[in-house]
Coordinates of C-alpha atoms and ligand atoms in Angstrom, one line a residue:
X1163 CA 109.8 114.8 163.8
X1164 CA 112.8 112.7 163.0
X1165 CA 113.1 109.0 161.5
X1166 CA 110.5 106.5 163.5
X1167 CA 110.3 102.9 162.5
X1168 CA 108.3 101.7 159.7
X1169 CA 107.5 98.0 158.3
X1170 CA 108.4 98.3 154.2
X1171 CA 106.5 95.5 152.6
X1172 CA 106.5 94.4 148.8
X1173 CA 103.2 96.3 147.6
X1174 CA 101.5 93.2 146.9
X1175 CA 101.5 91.8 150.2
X1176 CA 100.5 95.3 151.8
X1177 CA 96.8 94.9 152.4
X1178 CA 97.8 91.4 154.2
X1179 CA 100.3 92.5 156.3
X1180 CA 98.7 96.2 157.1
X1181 CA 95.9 93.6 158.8
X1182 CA 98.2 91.5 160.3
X1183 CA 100.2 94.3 162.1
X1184 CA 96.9 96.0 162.7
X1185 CA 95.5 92.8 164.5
X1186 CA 98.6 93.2 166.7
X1187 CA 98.3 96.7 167.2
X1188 CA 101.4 97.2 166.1
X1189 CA 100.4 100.1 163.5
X1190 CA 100.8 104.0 164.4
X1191 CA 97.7 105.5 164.6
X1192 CA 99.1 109.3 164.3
X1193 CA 100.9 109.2 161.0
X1194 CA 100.1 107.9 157.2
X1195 CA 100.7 104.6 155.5
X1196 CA 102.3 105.4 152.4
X1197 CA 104.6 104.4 149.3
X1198 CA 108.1 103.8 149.4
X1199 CA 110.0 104.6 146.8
X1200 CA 110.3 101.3 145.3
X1201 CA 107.4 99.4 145.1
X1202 CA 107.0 99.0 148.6
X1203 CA 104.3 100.3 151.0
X1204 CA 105.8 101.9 154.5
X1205 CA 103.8 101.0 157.2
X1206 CA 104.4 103.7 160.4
X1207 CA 104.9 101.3 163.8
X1208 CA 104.2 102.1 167.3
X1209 CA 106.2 101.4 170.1
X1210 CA 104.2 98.7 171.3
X1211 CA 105.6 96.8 167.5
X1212 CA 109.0 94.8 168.8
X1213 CA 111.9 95.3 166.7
X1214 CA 111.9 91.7 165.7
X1215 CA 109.0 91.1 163.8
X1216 CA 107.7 87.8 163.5
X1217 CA 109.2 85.4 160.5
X1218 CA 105.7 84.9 159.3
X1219 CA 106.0 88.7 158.0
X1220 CA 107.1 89.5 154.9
X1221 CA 109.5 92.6 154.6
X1222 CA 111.6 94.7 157.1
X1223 CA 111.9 97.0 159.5
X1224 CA 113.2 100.8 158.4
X1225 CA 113.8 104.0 160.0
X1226 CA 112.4 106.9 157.4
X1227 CA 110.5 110.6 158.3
X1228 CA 106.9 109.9 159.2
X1229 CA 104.1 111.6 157.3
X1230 CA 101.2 113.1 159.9
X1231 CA 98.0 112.4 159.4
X1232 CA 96.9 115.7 158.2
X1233 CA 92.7 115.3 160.0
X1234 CA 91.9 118.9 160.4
X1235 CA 90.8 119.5 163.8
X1236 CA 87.9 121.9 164.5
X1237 CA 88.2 125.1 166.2
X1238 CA 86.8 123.7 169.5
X1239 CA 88.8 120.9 169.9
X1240 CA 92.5 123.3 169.1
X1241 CA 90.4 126.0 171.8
X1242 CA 90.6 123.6 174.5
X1243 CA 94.2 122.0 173.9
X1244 CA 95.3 125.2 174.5
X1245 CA 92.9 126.4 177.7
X1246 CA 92.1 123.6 178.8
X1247 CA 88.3 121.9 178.8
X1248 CA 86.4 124.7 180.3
X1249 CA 87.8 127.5 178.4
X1250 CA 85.0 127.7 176.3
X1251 CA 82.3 127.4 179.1
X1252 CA 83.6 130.3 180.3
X1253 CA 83.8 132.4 177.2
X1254 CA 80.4 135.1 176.7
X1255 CA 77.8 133.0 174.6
X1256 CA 78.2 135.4 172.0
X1257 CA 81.8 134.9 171.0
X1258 CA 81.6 131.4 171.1
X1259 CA 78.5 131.5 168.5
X1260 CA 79.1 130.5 164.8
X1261 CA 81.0 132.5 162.6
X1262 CA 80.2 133.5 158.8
X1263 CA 83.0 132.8 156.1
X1264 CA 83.0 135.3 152.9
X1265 CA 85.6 134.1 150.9
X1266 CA 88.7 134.7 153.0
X1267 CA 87.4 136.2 155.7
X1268 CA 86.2 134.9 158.6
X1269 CA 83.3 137.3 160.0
X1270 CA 83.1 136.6 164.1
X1271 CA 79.8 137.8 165.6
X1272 CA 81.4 140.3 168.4
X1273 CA 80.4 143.1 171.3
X1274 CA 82.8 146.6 171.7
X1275 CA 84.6 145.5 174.5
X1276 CA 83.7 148.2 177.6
X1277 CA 87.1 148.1 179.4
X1278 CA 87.6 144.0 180.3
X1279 CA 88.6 142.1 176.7
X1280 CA 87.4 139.0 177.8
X1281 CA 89.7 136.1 178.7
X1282 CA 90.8 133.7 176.0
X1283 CA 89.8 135.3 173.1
X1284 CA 93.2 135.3 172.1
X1285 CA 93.0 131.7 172.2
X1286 CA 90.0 132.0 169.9
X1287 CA 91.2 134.1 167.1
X1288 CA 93.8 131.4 166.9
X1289 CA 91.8 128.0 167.1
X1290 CA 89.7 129.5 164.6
X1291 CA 92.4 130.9 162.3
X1292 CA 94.1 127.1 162.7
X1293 CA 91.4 125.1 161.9
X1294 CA 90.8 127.3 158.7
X1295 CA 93.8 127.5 157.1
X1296 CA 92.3 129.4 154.2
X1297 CA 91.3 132.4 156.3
X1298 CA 93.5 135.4 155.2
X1299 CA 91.9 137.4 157.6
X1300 CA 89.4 137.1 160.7
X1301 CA 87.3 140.1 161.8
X1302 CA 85.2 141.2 164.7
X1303 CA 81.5 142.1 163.6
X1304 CA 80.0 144.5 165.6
X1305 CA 76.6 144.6 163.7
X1306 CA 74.9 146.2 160.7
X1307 CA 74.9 149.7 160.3
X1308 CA 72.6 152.0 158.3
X1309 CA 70.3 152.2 155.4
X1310 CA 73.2 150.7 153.2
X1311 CA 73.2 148.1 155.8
X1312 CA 76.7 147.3 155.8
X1313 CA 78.3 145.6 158.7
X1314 CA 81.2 147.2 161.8
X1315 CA 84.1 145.1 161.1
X1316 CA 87.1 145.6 162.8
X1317 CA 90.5 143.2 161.7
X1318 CA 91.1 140.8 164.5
X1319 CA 94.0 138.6 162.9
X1320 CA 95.6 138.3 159.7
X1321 CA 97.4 135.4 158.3
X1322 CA 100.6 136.4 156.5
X1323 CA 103.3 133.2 157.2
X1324 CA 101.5 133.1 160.2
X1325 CA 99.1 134.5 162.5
X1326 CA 99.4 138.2 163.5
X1327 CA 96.9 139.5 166.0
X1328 CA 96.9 141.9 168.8
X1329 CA 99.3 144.9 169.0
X1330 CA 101.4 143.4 166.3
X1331 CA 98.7 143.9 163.5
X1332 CA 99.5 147.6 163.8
X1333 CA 102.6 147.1 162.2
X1334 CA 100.8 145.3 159.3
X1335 CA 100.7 147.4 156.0
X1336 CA 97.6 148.4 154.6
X1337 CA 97.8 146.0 151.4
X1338 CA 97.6 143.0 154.3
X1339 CA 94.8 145.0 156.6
X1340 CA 91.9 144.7 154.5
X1341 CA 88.6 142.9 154.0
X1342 CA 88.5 142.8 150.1
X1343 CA 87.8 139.5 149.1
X1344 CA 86.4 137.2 146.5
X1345 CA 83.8 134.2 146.9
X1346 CA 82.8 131.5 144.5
X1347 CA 79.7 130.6 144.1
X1348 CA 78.2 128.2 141.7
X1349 CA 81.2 129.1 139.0
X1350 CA 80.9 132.5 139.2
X1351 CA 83.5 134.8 141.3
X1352 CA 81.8 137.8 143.2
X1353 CA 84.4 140.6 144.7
X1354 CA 83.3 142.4 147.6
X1355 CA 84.1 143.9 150.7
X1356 CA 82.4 142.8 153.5
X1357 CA 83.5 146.4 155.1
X1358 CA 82.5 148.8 152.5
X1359 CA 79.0 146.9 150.7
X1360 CA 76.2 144.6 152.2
X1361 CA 76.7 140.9 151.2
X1362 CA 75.3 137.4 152.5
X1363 CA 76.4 134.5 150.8
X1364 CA 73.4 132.8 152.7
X1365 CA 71.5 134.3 149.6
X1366 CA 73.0 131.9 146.8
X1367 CA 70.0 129.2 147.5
X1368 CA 67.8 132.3 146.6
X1369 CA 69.6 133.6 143.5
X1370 CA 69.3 129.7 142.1
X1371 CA 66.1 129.7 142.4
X1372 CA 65.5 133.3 141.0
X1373 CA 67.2 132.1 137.8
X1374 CA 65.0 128.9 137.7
X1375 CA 61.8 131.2 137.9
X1376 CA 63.1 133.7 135.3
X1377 CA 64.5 131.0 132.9
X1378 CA 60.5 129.9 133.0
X1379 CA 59.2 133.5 132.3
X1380 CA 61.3 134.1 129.4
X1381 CA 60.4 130.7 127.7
X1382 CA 56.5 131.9 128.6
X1383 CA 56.8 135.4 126.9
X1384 CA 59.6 133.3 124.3
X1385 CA 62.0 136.4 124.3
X1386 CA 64.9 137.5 126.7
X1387 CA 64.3 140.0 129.5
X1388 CA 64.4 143.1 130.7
X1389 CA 65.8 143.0 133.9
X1390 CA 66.1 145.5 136.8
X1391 CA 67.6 145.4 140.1
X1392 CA 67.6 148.7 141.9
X1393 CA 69.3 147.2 145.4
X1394 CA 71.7 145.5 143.7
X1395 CA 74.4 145.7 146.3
X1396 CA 78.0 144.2 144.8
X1397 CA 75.2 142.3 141.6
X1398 CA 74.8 139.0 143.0
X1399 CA 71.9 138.2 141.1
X1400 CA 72.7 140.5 138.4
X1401 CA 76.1 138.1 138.0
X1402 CA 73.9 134.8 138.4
X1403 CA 71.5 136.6 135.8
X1404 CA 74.3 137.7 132.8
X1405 CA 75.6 134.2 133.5
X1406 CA 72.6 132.9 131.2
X1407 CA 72.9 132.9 127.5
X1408 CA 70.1 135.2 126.2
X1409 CA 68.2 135.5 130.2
X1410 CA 68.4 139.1 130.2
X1411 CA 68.0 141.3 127.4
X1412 CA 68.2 145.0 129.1
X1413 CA 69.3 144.8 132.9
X1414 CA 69.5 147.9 135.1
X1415 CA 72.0 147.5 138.4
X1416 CA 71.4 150.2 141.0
X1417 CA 72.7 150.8 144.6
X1418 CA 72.2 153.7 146.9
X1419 CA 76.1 153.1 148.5
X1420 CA 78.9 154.6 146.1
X1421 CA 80.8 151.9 147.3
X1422 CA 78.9 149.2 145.2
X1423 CA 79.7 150.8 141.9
X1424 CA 83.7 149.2 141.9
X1425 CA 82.3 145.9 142.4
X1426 CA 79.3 146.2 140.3
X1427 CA 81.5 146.7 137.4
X1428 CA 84.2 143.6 138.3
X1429 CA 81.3 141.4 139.1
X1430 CA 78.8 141.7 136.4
X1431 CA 80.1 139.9 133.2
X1432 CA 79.0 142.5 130.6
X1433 CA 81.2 145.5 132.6
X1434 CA 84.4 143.7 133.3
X1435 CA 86.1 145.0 130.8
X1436 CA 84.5 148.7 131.2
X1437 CA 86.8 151.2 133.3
X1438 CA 84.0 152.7 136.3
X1439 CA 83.2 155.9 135.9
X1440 CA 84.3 158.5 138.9
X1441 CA 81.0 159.1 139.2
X1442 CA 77.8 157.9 138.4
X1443 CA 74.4 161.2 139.1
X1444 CA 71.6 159.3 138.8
X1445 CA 71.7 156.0 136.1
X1446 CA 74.1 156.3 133.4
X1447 CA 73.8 153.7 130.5
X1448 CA 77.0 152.0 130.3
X1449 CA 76.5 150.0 127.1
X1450 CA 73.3 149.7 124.8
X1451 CA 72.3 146.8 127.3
X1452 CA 73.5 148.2 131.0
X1453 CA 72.4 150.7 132.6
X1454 CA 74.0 151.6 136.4
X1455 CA 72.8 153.7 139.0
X1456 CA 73.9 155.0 142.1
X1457 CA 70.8 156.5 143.6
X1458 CA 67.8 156.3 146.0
X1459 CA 65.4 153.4 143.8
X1460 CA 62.5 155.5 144.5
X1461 CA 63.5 158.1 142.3
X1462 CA 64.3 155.4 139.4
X1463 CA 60.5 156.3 138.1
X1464 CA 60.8 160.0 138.1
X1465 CA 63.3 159.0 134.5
X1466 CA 60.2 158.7 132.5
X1467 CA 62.6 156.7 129.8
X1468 CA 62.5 154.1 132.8
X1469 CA 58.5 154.0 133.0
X1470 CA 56.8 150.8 131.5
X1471 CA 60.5 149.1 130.2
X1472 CA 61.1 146.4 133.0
X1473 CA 59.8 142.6 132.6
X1474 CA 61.5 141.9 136.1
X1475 CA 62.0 143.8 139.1
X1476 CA 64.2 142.6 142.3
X1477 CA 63.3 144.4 145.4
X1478 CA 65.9 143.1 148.0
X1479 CA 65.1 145.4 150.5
X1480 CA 63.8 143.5 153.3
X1481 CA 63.1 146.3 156.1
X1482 CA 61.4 148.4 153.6
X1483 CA 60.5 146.4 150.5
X1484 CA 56.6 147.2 150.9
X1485 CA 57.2 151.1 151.5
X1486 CA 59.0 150.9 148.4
X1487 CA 57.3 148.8 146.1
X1488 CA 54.5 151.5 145.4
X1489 CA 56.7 154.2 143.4
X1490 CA 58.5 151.2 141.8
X1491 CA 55.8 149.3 140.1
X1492 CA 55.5 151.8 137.4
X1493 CA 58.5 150.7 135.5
X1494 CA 57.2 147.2 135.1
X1495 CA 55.4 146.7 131.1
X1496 CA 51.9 146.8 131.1
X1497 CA 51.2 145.7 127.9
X1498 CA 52.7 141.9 129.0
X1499 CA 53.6 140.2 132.0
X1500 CA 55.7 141.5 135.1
X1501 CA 57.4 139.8 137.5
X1502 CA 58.3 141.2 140.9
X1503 CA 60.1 138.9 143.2
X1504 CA 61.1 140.3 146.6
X1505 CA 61.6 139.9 150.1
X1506 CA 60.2 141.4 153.2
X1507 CA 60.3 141.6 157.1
X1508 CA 57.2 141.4 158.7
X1509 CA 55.6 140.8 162.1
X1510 CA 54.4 137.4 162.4
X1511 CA 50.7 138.0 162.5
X1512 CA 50.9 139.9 159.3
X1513 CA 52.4 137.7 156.9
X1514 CA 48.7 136.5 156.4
X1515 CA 48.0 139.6 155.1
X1516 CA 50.7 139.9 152.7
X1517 CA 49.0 139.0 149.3
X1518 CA 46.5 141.3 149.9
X1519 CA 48.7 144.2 150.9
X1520 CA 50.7 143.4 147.3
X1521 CA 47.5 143.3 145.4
X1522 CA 46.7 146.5 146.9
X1523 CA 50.6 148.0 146.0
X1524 CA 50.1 146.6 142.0
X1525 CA 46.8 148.6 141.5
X1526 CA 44.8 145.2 140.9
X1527 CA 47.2 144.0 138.3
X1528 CA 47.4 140.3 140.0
X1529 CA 45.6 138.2 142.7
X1530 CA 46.5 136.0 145.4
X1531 CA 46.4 133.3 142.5
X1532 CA 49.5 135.1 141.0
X1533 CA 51.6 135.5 144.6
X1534 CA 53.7 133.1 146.1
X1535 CA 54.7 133.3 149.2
X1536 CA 57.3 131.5 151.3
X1537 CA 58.4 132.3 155.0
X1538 CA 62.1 131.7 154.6
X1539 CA 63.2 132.0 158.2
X1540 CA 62.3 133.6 162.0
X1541 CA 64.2 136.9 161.6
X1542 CA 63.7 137.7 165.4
X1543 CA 61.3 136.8 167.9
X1544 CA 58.7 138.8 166.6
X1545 CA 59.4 138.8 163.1
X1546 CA 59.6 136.5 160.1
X1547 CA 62.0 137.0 156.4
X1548 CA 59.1 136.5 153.8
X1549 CA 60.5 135.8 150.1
X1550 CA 57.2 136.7 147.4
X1551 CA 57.0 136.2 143.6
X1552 CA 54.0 138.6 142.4
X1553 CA 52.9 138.6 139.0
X1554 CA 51.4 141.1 137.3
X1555 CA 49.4 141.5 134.2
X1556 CA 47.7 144.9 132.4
X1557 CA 47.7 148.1 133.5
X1558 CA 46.8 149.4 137.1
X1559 CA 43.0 149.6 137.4
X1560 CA 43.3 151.8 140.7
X1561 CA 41.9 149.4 143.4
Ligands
SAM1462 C1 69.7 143.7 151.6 S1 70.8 144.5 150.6 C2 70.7 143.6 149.1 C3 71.9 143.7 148.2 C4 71.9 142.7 147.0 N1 70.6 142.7 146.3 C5 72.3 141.4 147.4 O1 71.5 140.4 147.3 O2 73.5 141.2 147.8 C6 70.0 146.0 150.2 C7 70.9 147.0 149.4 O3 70.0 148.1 149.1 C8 70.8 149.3 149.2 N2 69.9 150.4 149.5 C9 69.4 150.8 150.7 N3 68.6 151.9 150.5 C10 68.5 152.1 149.2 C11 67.8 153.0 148.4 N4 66.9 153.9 148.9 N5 67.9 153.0 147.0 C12 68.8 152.1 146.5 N6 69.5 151.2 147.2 C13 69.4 151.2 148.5 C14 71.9 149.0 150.2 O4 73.0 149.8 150.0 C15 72.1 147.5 150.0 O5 73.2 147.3 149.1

């Protein structure tokens, strides 16, 4: 955009004579009214403004290089400037659903094409790359995949100076066609890779209030905690949890997928300056307060050093949490308190039942006085994601 004409106007009259010219609708609407270099406010003018403004103003007309407005536009609106109005209509429902962000990548809920690519979705890489400019990369999301539940992501676009997608993307390096990434998330900064390790930021409400819950217990037994968390992923909550001065006094971070251990040890505050291991068999105590694993949780207890040592114990394991929880309960302390908190995903007609089912798992170490339960949100049309807290006090009595 070259020069366009702007009315310069001694700063102190600015607010007065941005009204004035506004009353007229003389003022541009499309770029910025801004400060000259001395003293003055430049006000942008449309053509409608004549080029002899009234005496009653005070100042003059110049020509000087606009600034845009910089409103971002959302994706929909640059979609249909460049398809046209019913582009989107005609997109499948499923591409045009919403999109996850993890850190700087954009994760688009996608089918494998069979043969057609559907039309446009060209368009829609772009629209969505352009209205976030702080996506490095966007990727098609075929769906979760196996017990480490990790998601099919293939790299749709990358932004280097600008967007690469299609064929062109093959001629991308591998440093630029990757997933790794880093979100922020109430201070702390957790590296994963969406591709490699399960990870929903959609969890951070949860972690908060896991902390709130635990910062409770420890003032209740008045001494830090001993912490374990044997589907740890990347150590979301393990991060949240070392983030505490004095929360956690022992904490053991666990994960089934190898691919966790890199990340478990740039993301939890007392490993980041600790080299990983090649590889971890079984746990491996990393420092007198950190132990890590990289094996199935169910065998956690078969370590008798393990058995009776845990205060707290994170079962994030939604599609299985209540198979588990029965060979885990044994490393909780009998002699005080236990917390478990977990989640599950149940049928709807038996989230009723739950409190009785966990009573049964703890061998009569709590009652439905000591579970809280809270349906977080309709997993599917049959089935609901249950969050519990269950505490537990004394040793089993075999009910
Ligand atoms: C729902 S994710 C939760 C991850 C993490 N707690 C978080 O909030 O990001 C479940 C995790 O359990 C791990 N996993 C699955 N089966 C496992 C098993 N038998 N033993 C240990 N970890 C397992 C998966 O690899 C995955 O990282």
């Amino acid at each position: 955009m070259g020069p366009m004409r702007h009315f310069s106007v001694p700063s102190v009259r600015a607010q007065e004579t941005i009204e004035k010219l506004r009353q007229n609708g003389w003022i541009s609407n499309d770029y910025r009214i801004h400060p000259g270099s001395e003293e003055n406010i430049l006000i942008p003018l449309n053509f409608d403004a004549p080029n002899d403004i009234p005496d009653d103003f005070v100042g003059e007309i110049i020509s000087t290089t606009p600034l845009p407005i910089t409103r971002s536009k959302s994706w929909q609106e640059i979609f249909e400037e460049e398809v046209g109005g019913l582009g989107l209509s005609e997109l499948d429902e499923g591409w045009a659903r919403g999109h996850e962000i993890v850190g700087d990548v954009l994760i688009q809920p996608a089918q494998r094409f069979s043969g057609n690519i559907p039309q446009n979705i060209d368009s829609l890489i772009r629209a969505k790359m352009q209205a976030h400019p702080r996506i490095r990369v966007l990727a098609f999301d075929y769906g979760v995949q196996g017990e480490y539940r990790v998601r099919d992501l293939e790299i749709a676009a990358v932004r280097t100076d600008r967007i690469i997608l299609g064929n062109e993307l093959e001629s991308l390096s591998s440093e630029l066609l990757h997933t790794d990434t880093t979100i922020r998330e109430s201070g702390l900064h957790i590296k994963l890779n969406p591709a490699k390790v399960y990870f929903s930021s959609k969890l951070e409400t949860e972690r908060l209030e896991t902390i709130r819950i635990l910062q409770d217990f420890k003032k209740e037994l008045n001494r830090p905690l001993a912490i374990c968390d044997p589907y740890c992923g990347v150590g979301p909550a393990l991060a949240h949890i070392c983030a505490q001065k004095d929360l956690s006094s022992t904490i053991l971070a666990n994960d089934l997928n190898p691919n966790c251990i890199p990340y478990i040890f740039k993301n939890i505050p007392p490993l980041q300056s600790i080299q990983p291991p090649k590889n971890i068999d079984g746990l491996m105590q990393i420092t007198p307060k950190v132990l890590v694993g990289n094996m199935d949780a169910q065998k956690i207890p078969s370590d008798n050093a393990q058995l009776g040592q845990w205060d707290v114990l994170l079962v994030n394991l939604p599609h299985m949490s209540l198979n588990h929880l029965p060979s885990l309960i044994p490393l909780l302390k009998t002699e005080t308190p236990s917390l478990v908190r977990g989640w599950s995903i149940l049928p709807h007609d038996e989230v009723e039942d739950l409190p009785n089912r966990l009573i049964s798992i703890s061998g009569g170490r709590t009652t439905t006085h000591n579970i809280k339960i809270k349906v977080r949100k309709q997993y599917a049309p049959s089935h609901d994601m249950v969050g519990y807290w269950m505490r537990l006090c004394g040793a089993p009595t075999g009910i």
